[in-house]
Each structure stands twice: as C-alpha cells, then as structure tokens.
C-alpha cells in the first residue's frame, strides 16, 4: 500500500491526511502535543465551559467550496465577531470605519466627512519604511496613537518603528458602519467546536495518529524508505535541528477569570492599546453559542518565551528563514520528497481558511487531479 508520513496534527496535517487516506494512502501522522487540532484546539473546562486553548479562533472564509468540504465534518453556527478597542472610557469598533470615528468623536460622520478627516490626518509618506510610517500614511496620527501604536508595541515588544511595514500593511478601512471584524463572506463557528470537527476529520480507517511524538529530519531519514513522500507542518527551524539558528517567534500568556454571570463583556474581544499590560480580553462564549450559567474572560499578555505563535518578521529573521527555505527546497527534490506547508513550516502567519485551502491544493497537485475543487 502507498504510505505517507505527515508531521503535525493541525489543520494542515489533518486536511492533507484525510484527503490522502480517502485516496487510498496509508497515512502515519505524528503530533508532538497530546492532542490534535493544532492551535485551533478547544476543550471543555472542569466547569464545562468551551475554551480555546491557544487564543480565540474566528473562522471566516470567502470560499463556498471550502465551507462545503468542511461541512461533512461539522455543522456551523453564525458568529458575531465583534471587536472593540478601549480608548480612554470609550469602546470603539474595529476595524476602522465610520462607526469607529463616530464612537471616538461622539458625533455622526458622513462618508465625505470621514474622507476629509483622513485626508487631513494622513502623513504624506510615499514609501513607508516601517509599521509606524505605514499607519501614519493610512489612517493618520490620531487614530494611530489611539488604536495602533500601543497595541502593536505591546504585541511585538519593540517599537513600531522597528517593525516591517507589512505588519500593519493591510489595515482595513471601511466607509460604512459594518462593525463585523472580518470582511469575509462566511463568518461562522463549528457548532460543536473545532476539536469535534478535527476528530471527525481524523476518523478514517487509513489515518493513524500518534500523539506525543516529535519528528525532525533525522527521524524522517530513519523511516523514509517506507514512505512515498512526507508532508511537514512542523516548526521549520526545529525540524532541521536548528542548524542555521533559531527563528524568532512572539508568544502569548493567557490568564482566565471565571465569573458567575452569563456575560461580562459586551462583545467577544476588547483590545487594550493603552494603559494595561494585557493586549486583549476575550469572552469566547459570545461566539461559541454555548448556554452556560458561568462565563470566562481570558486576558492575553504578549511575551517572548513560550509556544511559537507569531513569526517576528524583520530583515534578519527573513534572511535566516531563507536559509531554511533553501534546505526545504532541497528536501522537496529528494528521492522521498518532504513538502513543507503551514504556519510553522513556512514561517508565515496564515488564517485557518488559507491553510485549509493550501492543504487541499497541495494534495490536488501531488496526486495530479482535482480531488476537491477549490
Ligand atoms: C493566537 C492565535 C490566534 C489565531 N486566531 C485565528 C483566527 O481567529 N482565525 C483564523 O482563521 N486563524 C487564526 N489563527 C491562525 C491559526 O491558528 C492557523 O491558521 C492554523 O492553526 C494553522 O494550521 P497549521 O496546521 O499550519 O499549524 P498548527 O495549528 O500550529 O498545527 C501544527 C501542529 O504541528 C505540531 N508540530 C509542530 N512541530 C512538530 C514536530 N516537529 N513534530 C510533530 N508535531 C509537530 C504542533 O504541535 C501543532 O499541533 C490564530 C493563530 C494564533 C497563534
């Protein structure tokens, strides 16, 4: 039987594993944690509350085909992904829209007034060289200082002047009063949670998962003769045993407070750009749809140490990453090729829908047929 080795049981590992198992491959999947689902993992606490272990995960996509494919593993509920930033004593909706300036200024704005305001505030910087310049050129100094500066610096632990402009390059600006945080067509939650969805995806007779097992290149070398190819969604530098050095990541610490009330916050997420050590508070119950007499609010603190969450993109880290990418390209051409895919293996931030789509496309490409049309 054709055999495939997959590293990492997150969205990439499980999507590729499932598709290949359906196509007749025996799939051996190795995961270093004691659970599947990658960073999307959720669980029920001792009190029975549905919690997102690695930070809140809001599913959204523009792809009808992806949603249809995922729907064989889960039902969906609509989700109100509403995010507000606390600026002094006001809670202003994000991303920036008419509703944001109205909440900030305490009066209504027409589209023309908003455009006029932005035109006056924007700093003329033709080619922004860092995240601060990027924001100043897009939204101007007042909104940058009220909403972005403190948040970005807490999140990354360095001045916004030292961050690449790409970090804030895609700040959405809306000239309407749509206060939904994402812009995608579908904004939904798996009705019974992400782990339920991933368990169903993993439920296939030819898909075997071994937990608590880390795999690096030397482990692959020892077994590769048994496999046709390998898909690695594990951490790039760690997979190559840090031979070029460590890729920098930003991490998070979570502090949970349980309250004996149905809700504490007005909406799922509040950002704290100023005044507090934490960056955001999340009351996930607003979007899991769970009925429960208790609620949990998670306080998020950005930190240097801990789980690898966000690649810290700088000229140095990208140069180091290029060296690893070269090693990865060599492995892709080897007799038993290793394909690198996903947020850890590519050292890039991806939303879930992007990794699902990229996983499906990789399998279509490897098998040279359109198993799932996306
Ligand atoms: C704080 C935070 C919030 C996020 N919020 C959202 C959101 O709201 N919406 C959204 O769409 N996306 C969100 N994301 C992104 C989302 O988590 C990713 O798109 C998704 O998890 C990527 O899937 P993946 O399979 O590439 O990686 P992961 O989910 O990280 O899975 C990789 C798996 O590989 C395992 N692994 C790593 N190395 C090895 C190894 N050497 N051997 C064995 N196993 C290994 C890991 O333990 C992990 O389980 C968020 C990410 C973070 C960090």
CSV table of C-alpha atoms and ligand atoms in Angstrom, one decimal:
chain,number,residue,atom,x,y,z
A,1,UNK,CA,0.0,0.0,0.0
A,2,UNK,CA,1.2,3.6,-0.7
A,3,UNK,CA,2.3,5.2,2.5
A,4,UNK,CA,2.6,8.8,3.5
A,5,UNK,CA,4.2,10.3,6.6
A,6,UNK,CA,2.7,13.6,8.0
A,7,UNK,CA,4.2,15.7,10.7
A,8,UNK,CA,1.8,17.8,12.9
A,9,UNK,CA,-1.9,17.2,13.5
A,10,UNK,CA,-3.2,20.8,13.0
A,11,UNK,CA,-5.4,21.9,10.1
A,12,UNK,CA,-2.6,21.1,7.5
A,13,UNK,CA,-1.8,17.7,8.8
A,14,UNK,CA,-5.4,16.6,9.2
A,15,UNK,CA,-6.7,18.0,5.9
A,16,UNK,CA,-3.9,16.5,3.9
A,17,UNK,CA,-4.1,13.3,5.9
A,18,UNK,CA,-7.8,12.9,5.4
A,19,UNK,CA,-7.7,13.6,1.7
A,20,UNK,CA,-4.8,11.2,1.1
A,21,UNK,CA,-6.4,8.5,3.2
A,22,UNK,CA,-9.6,8.8,1.1
A,23,UNK,CA,-7.4,8.4,-2.0
A,24,UNK,CA,-6.1,5.0,-0.7
A,25,UNK,CA,-2.9,6.0,1.1
A,26,UNK,CA,-2.0,4.7,4.5
A,27,UNK,CA,-1.3,7.8,6.4
A,28,UNK,CA,1.0,7.9,9.5
A,29,UNK,CA,0.6,11.2,11.3
A,30,UNK,CA,2.9,12.2,14.2
A,31,UNK,CA,2.0,15.1,16.6
A,32,UNK,CA,4.2,16.4,19.4
A,33,UNK,CA,1.4,17.6,21.6
A,34,UNK,CA,-1.1,15.3,23.5
A,35,UNK,CA,-4.0,16.4,21.3
A,36,UNK,CA,-5.0,17.0,17.7
A,37,UNK,CA,-6.2,20.3,16.2
A,38,UNK,CA,-3.0,22.3,16.3
A,39,UNK,CA,-3.6,25.8,17.6
A,40,UNK,CA,-7.3,25.6,16.8
A,41,UNK,CA,-7.7,23.1,19.7
A,42,UNK,CA,-10.7,23.8,22.0
A,43,UNK,CA,-11.8,21.8,25.1
A,44,UNK,CA,-14.4,21.9,27.9
A,45,UNK,CA,-13.0,23.1,31.2
A,46,UNK,CA,-13.8,21.5,34.5
A,47,UNK,CA,-16.8,23.8,34.8
A,48,UNK,CA,-18.0,22.7,31.4
A,49,UNK,CA,-17.1,25.9,29.5
A,50,UNK,CA,-15.9,25.6,25.9
A,51,UNK,CA,-12.4,27.2,25.8
A,52,UNK,CA,-10.0,28.0,23.0
A,53,UNK,CA,-6.6,26.9,24.4
A,54,UNK,CA,-4.3,28.8,22.1
A,55,UNK,CA,-6.2,32.1,21.7
A,56,UNK,CA,-9.6,32.7,20.1
A,57,UNK,CA,-10.1,31.3,16.7
A,58,UNK,CA,-12.7,33.0,14.5
A,59,UNK,CA,-13.5,31.1,11.3
A,60,UNK,CA,-14.1,33.1,8.2
A,61,UNK,CA,-13.7,32.4,4.5
A,62,UNK,CA,-14.8,33.6,1.1
A,63,UNK,CA,-14.7,30.1,-0.3
A,64,UNK,CA,-18.1,28.4,-0.7
A,65,UNK,CA,-16.2,25.2,-1.8
A,66,UNK,CA,-14.1,25.1,1.4
A,67,UNK,CA,-17.1,25.6,3.6
A,68,UNK,CA,-18.9,22.8,1.7
A,69,UNK,CA,-16.0,20.5,2.1
A,70,UNK,CA,-15.6,21.2,5.8
A,71,UNK,CA,-19.4,20.8,6.3
A,72,UNK,CA,-19.0,17.0,6.1
A,73,UNK,CA,-17.2,17.2,9.5
A,74,UNK,CA,-19.2,19.8,11.3
A,75,UNK,CA,-22.4,21.9,11.4
A,76,UNK,CA,-22.0,25.7,11.7
A,77,UNK,CA,-23.5,28.5,13.7
A,78,UNK,CA,-23.4,32.1,12.6
A,79,UNK,CA,-20.8,34.1,14.6
A,80,UNK,CA,-20.7,37.8,15.5
A,81,UNK,CA,-17.0,38.5,15.5
A,82,UNK,CA,-17.2,42.0,17.1
A,83,UNK,CA,-14.0,43.6,18.3
A,84,UNK,CA,-13.8,46.9,20.1
A,85,UNK,CA,-10.8,48.9,21.3
A,86,UNK,CA,-10.9,50.6,24.7
A,87,UNK,CA,-9.7,54.2,24.2
A,88,UNK,CA,-9.9,56.2,27.4
A,89,UNK,CA,-13.5,55.5,28.5
A,90,UNK,CA,-14.8,54.6,25.1
A,91,UNK,CA,-15.2,51.3,23.3
A,92,UNK,CA,-14.7,51.9,19.6
A,93,UNK,CA,-15.4,49.2,16.9
A,94,UNK,CA,-12.6,47.7,14.9
A,95,UNK,CA,-11.6,47.7,12.1
A,96,UNK,CA,-11.7,51.4,11.5
A,97,UNK,CA,-15.0,52.5,9.9
A,98,UNK,CA,-17.4,55.3,10.2
A,99,UNK,CA,-18.6,53.7,13.4
A,100,UNK,CA,-15.1,54.0,14.9
A,101,UNK,CA,-14.7,57.7,14.3
A,102,UNK,CA,-18.2,58.3,15.4
A,103,UNK,CA,-17.6,56.4,18.7
A,104,UNK,CA,-14.3,58.2,19.2
A,105,UNK,CA,-15.6,61.7,18.4
A,106,UNK,CA,-19.1,61.3,19.9
A,107,UNK,CA,-20.9,62.6,16.7
A,108,UNK,CA,-22.1,61.3,13.4
A,109,UNK,CA,-19.9,61.4,10.3
A,110,UNK,CA,-20.9,61.3,6.6
A,111,UNK,CA,-18.6,59.4,4.2
A,112,UNK,CA,-17.4,62.7,2.9
A,113,UNK,CA,-16.6,64.0,6.4
A,114,UNK,CA,-14.7,60.8,7.1
A,115,UNK,CA,-12.7,61.1,3.9
A,116,UNK,CA,-12.0,64.7,4.7
A,117,UNK,CA,-10.8,63.8,8.2
A,118,UNK,CA,-8.5,61.1,6.9
A,119,UNK,CA,-7.1,63.4,4.2
A,120,UNK,CA,-6.2,66.0,6.9
A,121,UNK,CA,-4.7,63.5,9.3
A,122,UNK,CA,-2.7,61.3,6.9
A,123,UNK,CA,1.0,61.9,6.8
A,124,UNK,CA,2.4,62.1,3.3
A,125,UNK,CA,4.8,59.1,3.2
A,126,UNK,CA,5.1,57.6,-0.2
A,127,UNK,CA,7.1,54.5,0.6
A,128,UNK,CA,6.6,53.6,4.3
A,129,UNK,CA,9.7,52.0,5.7
A,130,UNK,CA,8.2,50.7,9.0
A,131,UNK,CA,4.9,49.8,10.6
A,132,UNK,CA,4.6,53.3,12.2
A,133,UNK,CA,5.0,55.1,8.9
A,134,UNK,CA,2.6,52.6,7.3
A,135,UNK,CA,-0.1,53.5,9.8
A,136,UNK,CA,0.6,57.3,9.6
A,137,UNK,CA,0.2,57.1,5.9
A,138,UNK,CA,-3.0,55.1,6.0
A,139,UNK,CA,-5.0,56.5,9.0
A,140,UNK,CA,-3.0,59.4,10.3
A,141,UNK,CA,-1.5,60.3,13.7
A,142,UNK,CA,-4.7,60.5,15.9
A,143,UNK,CA,-6.0,57.0,15.0
A,144,UNK,CA,-2.5,55.6,15.0
A,145,UNK,CA,-1.8,56.8,18.5
A,146,UNK,CA,-5.3,56.0,19.9
A,147,UNK,CA,-5.6,52.5,18.4
A,148,UNK,CA,-2.5,51.0,16.9
A,149,UNK,CA,0.7,52.3,18.5
A,150,UNK,CA,0.4,50.9,22.0
A,151,UNK,CA,-1.2,47.6,20.8
A,152,UNK,CA,1.4,47.0,18.2
A,153,UNK,CA,4.3,47.7,20.5
A,154,UNK,CA,2.8,45.5,23.3
A,155,UNK,CA,2.1,42.8,20.9
A,156,UNK,CA,5.6,42.7,19.4
A,157,UNK,CA,7.7,44.0,22.3
A,158,UNK,CA,9.5,46.5,20.2
A,159,UNK,CA,8.9,50.0,18.8
A,160,UNK,CA,6.5,50.2,15.7
A,161,UNK,CA,9.4,52.0,14.0
A,162,UNK,CA,11.4,48.7,14.1
A,163,UNK,CA,8.7,46.6,12.6
A,164,UNK,CA,8.3,45.9,8.9
A,165,UNK,CA,5.5,47.9,7.2
A,166,UNK,CA,3.9,44.6,6.2
A,167,UNK,CA,2.9,44.0,9.8
A,168,UNK,CA,0.3,46.8,9.5
A,169,UNK,CA,0.1,47.0,5.7
A,170,UNK,CA,-3.4,45.6,5.4
A,171,UNK,CA,-5.3,47.8,7.9
A,172,UNK,CA,-8.9,47.6,6.5
A,173,UNK,CA,-10.7,51.0,6.3
A,174,UNK,CA,-14.4,50.9,5.9
A,175,UNK,CA,-16.5,53.8,4.7
A,176,UNK,CA,-19.7,52.3,6.2
A,177,UNK,CA,-20.9,51.2,9.7
A,178,UNK,CA,-20.2,47.5,9.3
A,179,UNK,CA,-18.8,46.5,12.7
A,180,UNK,CA,-18.0,42.9,11.9
A,181,UNK,CA,-14.3,42.3,12.5
A,182,UNK,CA,-13.6,40.1,9.5
A,183,UNK,CA,-14.6,41.1,5.9
A,184,UNK,CA,-15.1,37.6,4.5
A,185,UNK,CA,-18.4,36.3,3.1
A,186,UNK,CA,-18.8,33.5,5.6
A,187,UNK,CA,-18.3,34.2,9.3
A,188,UNK,CA,-19.2,31.0,11.3
A,189,UNK,CA,-18.2,28.8,14.1
A,190,UNK,CA,-18.2,25.0,14.1
A,191,UNK,CA,-21.3,24.2,16.1
A,192,UNK,CA,-19.7,21.7,18.5
A,193,UNK,CA,-16.3,23.3,18.5
A,194,UNK,CA,-13.1,22.9,16.5
A,195,UNK,CA,-11.8,19.7,18.2
A,196,UNK,CA,-15.1,18.0,17.3
A,197,UNK,CA,-14.6,19.0,13.7
A,198,UNK,CA,-11.0,17.7,13.7
A,199,UNK,CA,-11.9,14.5,15.4
A,200,UNK,CA,-14.4,13.8,12.6
A,201,UNK,CA,-11.8,14.7,10.0
A,202,UNK,CA,-9.3,12.3,11.6
A,203,UNK,CA,-11.8,9.4,11.8
A,204,UNK,CA,-10.7,7.3,8.8
A,205,UNK,CA,-9.5,3.7,8.8
A,206,UNK,CA,-6.3,4.5,6.8
A,207,UNK,CA,-5.4,7.5,9.0
A,208,UNK,CA,-3.3,6.6,12.1
A,209,UNK,CA,-2.3,9.3,14.5
A,210,UNK,CA,0.5,9.0,17.1
A,211,UNK,CA,0.5,11.8,19.8
A,212,UNK,CA,3.4,13.0,21.9
A,213,UNK,CA,5.8,12.2,19.2
A,214,UNK,CA,8.1,14.9,17.8
A,215,UNK,CA,9.6,14.4,14.4
A,216,UNK,CA,12.7,16.0,12.9
A,217,UNK,CA,14.8,15.4,9.8
A,218,UNK,CA,16.9,12.6,11.4
A,219,UNK,CA,13.7,10.8,12.4
A,220,UNK,CA,12.4,11.1,8.9
A,221,UNK,CA,15.7,9.7,7.5
A,222,UNK,CA,15.4,6.6,9.7
A,223,UNK,CA,12.0,5.7,8.2
A,224,UNK,CA,11.7,7.4,4.9
A,225,UNK,CA,12.3,4.2,2.8
A,226,UNK,CA,8.8,3.1,3.9
A,227,UNK,CA,7.1,6.2,2.5
A,228,UNK,CA,6.3,7.7,-0.9
A,229,UNK,CA,6.5,11.2,0.4
A,230,UNK,CA,6.4,13.3,3.6
A,231,UNK,CA,4.3,16.4,4.5
A,232,UNK,CA,5.8,18.5,7.3
A,233,UNK,CA,3.6,21.1,9.0
A,234,UNK,CA,6.0,21.2,12.0
A,235,UNK,CA,8.3,24.0,13.0
A,236,UNK,CA,10.9,24.7,10.3
A,237,UNK,CA,14.0,25.5,12.4
A,238,UNK,CA,13.2,22.8,14.9
A,239,UNK,CA,12.7,20.2,12.1
A,240,UNK,CA,16.2,21.0,10.7
A,241,UNK,CA,17.5,20.7,14.3
A,242,UNK,CA,18.3,24.5,14.5
A,243,UNK,CA,21.3,24.0,12.2
A,244,UNK,CA,21.1,27.6,11.0
A,245,UNK,CA,19.9,29.1,14.3
A,246,UNK,CA,16.6,29.8,16.0
A,247,UNK,CA,13.8,31.6,14.1
A,248,UNK,CA,12.3,34.3,16.4
A,249,UNK,CA,8.6,33.9,17.5
A,250,UNK,CA,6.4,36.0,19.7
A,251,UNK,CA,4.3,34.1,22.2
A,252,UNK,CA,1.3,34.7,24.5
A,253,UNK,CA,0.4,34.1,28.1
A,254,UNK,CA,-3.3,33.6,28.9
A,255,UNK,CA,-4.9,34.4,32.3
A,256,UNK,CA,-8.5,33.2,32.7
A,257,UNK,CA,-11.1,34.7,35.0
A,258,UNK,CA,-14.4,32.8,35.6
A,259,UNK,CA,-17.4,34.8,36.5
A,260,UNK,CA,-20.8,33.7,37.8
A,261,UNK,CA,-22.8,35.6,35.3
A,262,UNK,CA,-23.9,34.9,31.8
A,263,UNK,CA,-21.7,37.6,30.1
A,264,UNK,CA,-19.2,40.1,31.4
A,265,UNK,CA,-18.2,42.0,28.2
A,266,UNK,CA,-20.4,43.5,25.5
A,267,UNK,CA,-18.7,41.5,22.7
A,268,UNK,CA,-16.2,38.7,22.2
A,269,UNK,CA,-13.0,40.8,22.1
A,270,UNK,CA,-11.8,44.0,23.5
A,271,UNK,CA,-8.4,45.4,22.6
A,272,UNK,CA,-6.4,47.5,25.0
A,273,UNK,CA,-4.0,49.7,23.0
A,274,UNK,CA,-3.2,51.8,26.1
A,275,UNK,CA,-2.9,51.7,29.9
A,276,UNK,CA,-2.9,48.0,30.6
A,277,UNK,CA,-0.3,45.3,30.4
A,278,UNK,CA,-2.6,42.9,28.6
A,279,UNK,CA,-3.3,43.4,24.9
A,280,UNK,CA,-6.9,42.0,24.7
A,281,UNK,CA,-9.6,40.3,26.7
A,282,UNK,CA,-11.7,37.6,25.1
A,283,UNK,CA,-15.0,36.2,26.2
A,284,UNK,CA,-15.3,33.3,23.8
A,285,UNK,CA,-18.9,32.4,24.8
A,286,UNK,CA,-20.2,35.3,22.6
A,287,UNK,CA,-19.2,33.2,19.6
A,288,UNK,CA,-19.3,29.6,20.7
A,289,UNK,CA,-23.0,30.0,21.2
A,290,UNK,CA,-22.7,28.0,24.5
A,291,UNK,CA,-25.5,28.3,27.0
A,292,UNK,CA,-23.9,28.2,30.5
A,293,UNK,CA,-24.5,30.0,33.8
A,294,UNK,CA,-20.8,30.8,34.1
A,295,UNK,CA,-18.5,32.7,31.7
A,296,UNK,CA,-14.8,33.0,31.2
A,297,UNK,CA,-12.8,36.1,30.2
A,298,UNK,CA,-9.2,35.4,29.0
A,299,UNK,CA,-6.6,38.2,29.5
A,300,UNK,CA,-3.9,37.9,26.8
A,301,UNK,CA,-0.3,39.1,27.5
A,302,UNK,CA,2.3,39.1,24.7
A,303,UNK,CA,5.7,37.7,25.7
A,304,UNK,CA,9.0,36.5,24.3
A,305,UNK,CA,9.0,33.0,25.8
A,306,UNK,CA,6.6,30.1,25.3
A,307,UNK,CA,4.7,28.5,22.4
A,308,UNK,CA,5.7,29.7,18.9
A,309,UNK,CA,2.7,31.8,17.9
A,310,UNK,CA,3.6,34.7,15.6
A,311,UNK,CA,6.8,34.8,13.4
A,312,UNK,CA,8.6,38.1,14.2
A,313,UNK,CA,9.2,39.4,10.7
A,314,UNK,CA,12.3,41.5,10.4
A,315,UNK,CA,15.0,41.7,7.7
A,316,UNK,CA,17.3,39.4,9.9
A,317,UNK,CA,14.6,36.8,10.6
A,318,UNK,CA,13.6,36.7,6.9
A,319,UNK,CA,17.3,36.2,5.9
A,320,UNK,CA,17.6,33.3,8.4
A,321,UNK,CA,14.3,31.9,7.1
A,322,UNK,CA,15.6,32.0,3.6
A,323,UNK,CA,18.4,29.7,4.6
A,324,UNK,CA,15.9,27.2,6.0
A,325,UNK,CA,13.7,27.6,2.9
A,326,UNK,CA,16.7,26.6,0.8
A,327,UNK,CA,17.1,23.4,2.9
A,328,UNK,CA,13.4,22.8,2.5
A,329,UNK,CA,13.7,23.1,-1.3
A,330,UNK,CA,16.5,20.5,-1.4
A,331,UNK,CA,14.2,18.1,0.6
A,332,UNK,CA,11.4,18.7,-1.8
A,333,UNK,CA,13.6,17.4,-4.6
A,334,UNK,CA,14.9,14.3,-2.6
A,335,UNK,CA,14.0,10.7,-3.5
A,336,UNK,CA,11.4,10.7,-0.7
A,337,UNK,CA,10.3,14.3,-1.0
A,338,UNK,CA,9.3,16.4,2.0
A,339,UNK,CA,6.7,19.1,1.4
A,340,UNK,CA,6.6,22.0,3.9
A,341,UNK,CA,3.2,23.6,4.5
A,342,UNK,CA,1.5,25.7,7.1
A,343,UNK,CA,2.2,28.5,9.6
A,344,UNK,CA,5.1,26.8,11.4
A,345,UNK,CA,6.7,25.1,8.4
A,346,UNK,CA,6.6,28.2,6.2
A,347,UNK,CA,7.3,30.7,9.0
A,348,UNK,CA,4.2,32.8,8.0
A,349,UNK,CA,1.0,33.9,9.6
A,350,UNK,CA,-1.9,32.2,7.9
A,351,UNK,CA,-5.6,32.3,8.8
A,352,UNK,CA,-7.3,28.9,9.1
A,353,UNK,CA,-9.1,29.1,5.8
A,354,UNK,CA,-5.9,29.8,4.0
A,355,UNK,CA,-4.2,26.7,5.4
A,356,UNK,CA,-7.2,24.5,4.6
A,357,UNK,CA,-7.2,25.8,1.0
A,358,UNK,CA,-3.5,25.4,0.6
A,359,UNK,CA,-3.6,21.9,2.0
A,360,UNK,CA,-6.3,20.9,-0.4
A,361,UNK,CA,-4.4,22.5,-3.3
A,362,UNK,CA,-1.2,20.6,-2.3
A,363,UNK,CA,-2.9,17.3,-2.4
A,364,UNK,CA,-4.6,18.1,-5.7
A,365,UNK,CA,-1.2,19.0,-7.1
A,366,UNK,CA,0.6,15.9,-5.7
A,367,UNK,CA,-1.9,13.5,-7.0
A,368,UNK,CA,-2.3,15.5,-10.2
A,369,UNK,CA,-6.1,15.5,-10.0
A,370,UNK,CA,-8.8,17.8,-8.6
A,371,UNK,CA,-10.0,15.7,-5.6
A,372,UNK,CA,-11.7,18.8,-4.2
A,373,UNK,CA,-12.4,21.8,-6.4
A,374,UNK,CA,-11.3,24.9,-4.5
B,1,LIG,C1,-3.2,33.4,19.0
B,1,LIG,C2,-3.7,33.0,17.6
B,1,LIG,C3,-5.0,33.3,17.2
B,1,LIG,C4,-5.4,32.9,16.0
B,1,LIG,N1,-6.7,33.3,15.6
B,1,LIG,C5,-7.1,32.9,14.4
B,1,LIG,C6,-8.4,33.3,14.0
B,1,LIG,O1,-9.2,33.9,14.7
B,1,LIG,N2,-8.9,32.9,12.7
B,1,LIG,C7,-8.1,32.2,11.9
B,1,LIG,O2,-8.5,31.9,10.8
B,1,LIG,N3,-6.8,31.8,12.2
B,1,LIG,C8,-6.3,32.2,13.5
B,1,LIG,N4,-5.1,31.8,13.8
B,1,LIG,C9,-4.2,31.0,12.9
B,1,LIG,C10,-4.5,29.5,13.0
B,1,LIG,O3,-4.1,29.1,14.3
B,1,LIG,C11,-3.6,28.9,11.9
B,1,LIG,O4,-4.1,29.3,10.6
B,1,LIG,C12,-3.7,27.3,11.9
B,1,LIG,O5,-3.6,26.8,13.2
B,1,LIG,C13,-2.5,26.8,11.1
B,1,LIG,O6,-2.6,25.4,11.0
B,1,LIG,P1,-1.2,24.6,10.8
B,1,LIG,O7,-1.7,23.2,10.6
B,1,LIG,O8,-0.4,25.2,9.8
B,1,LIG,O9,-0.5,24.8,12.2
B,1,LIG,P2,-0.8,24.5,13.7
B,1,LIG,O10,-2.3,24.7,14.0
B,1,LIG,O11,0.2,25.2,14.5
B,1,LIG,O12,-0.5,22.9,13.8
B,1,LIG,C14,0.8,22.4,13.6
B,1,LIG,C15,0.9,21.2,14.5
B,1,LIG,O13,2.2,20.6,14.3
B,1,LIG,C16,2.7,20.2,15.6
B,1,LIG,N5,4.1,20.1,15.5
B,1,LIG,C17,5.0,21.2,15.3
B,1,LIG,N6,6.2,20.7,15.1
B,1,LIG,C18,6.2,19.4,15.2
B,1,LIG,C19,7.1,18.3,15.1
B,1,LIG,N7,8.4,18.6,14.9
B,1,LIG,N8,6.7,17.0,15.3
B,1,LIG,C20,5.4,16.7,15.5
B,1,LIG,N9,4.5,17.7,15.6
B,1,LIG,C21,4.8,19.0,15.4
B,1,LIG,C22,2.2,21.3,16.6
B,1,LIG,O14,2.2,20.8,17.9
B,1,LIG,C23,0.8,21.5,16.0
B,1,LIG,O15,-0.2,20.7,16.6
B,1,LIG,C24,-4.6,32.2,15.1
B,1,LIG,C25,-3.3,31.9,15.5
B,1,LIG,C26,-2.8,32.3,16.7
B,1,LIG,C27,-1.4,32.0,17.1
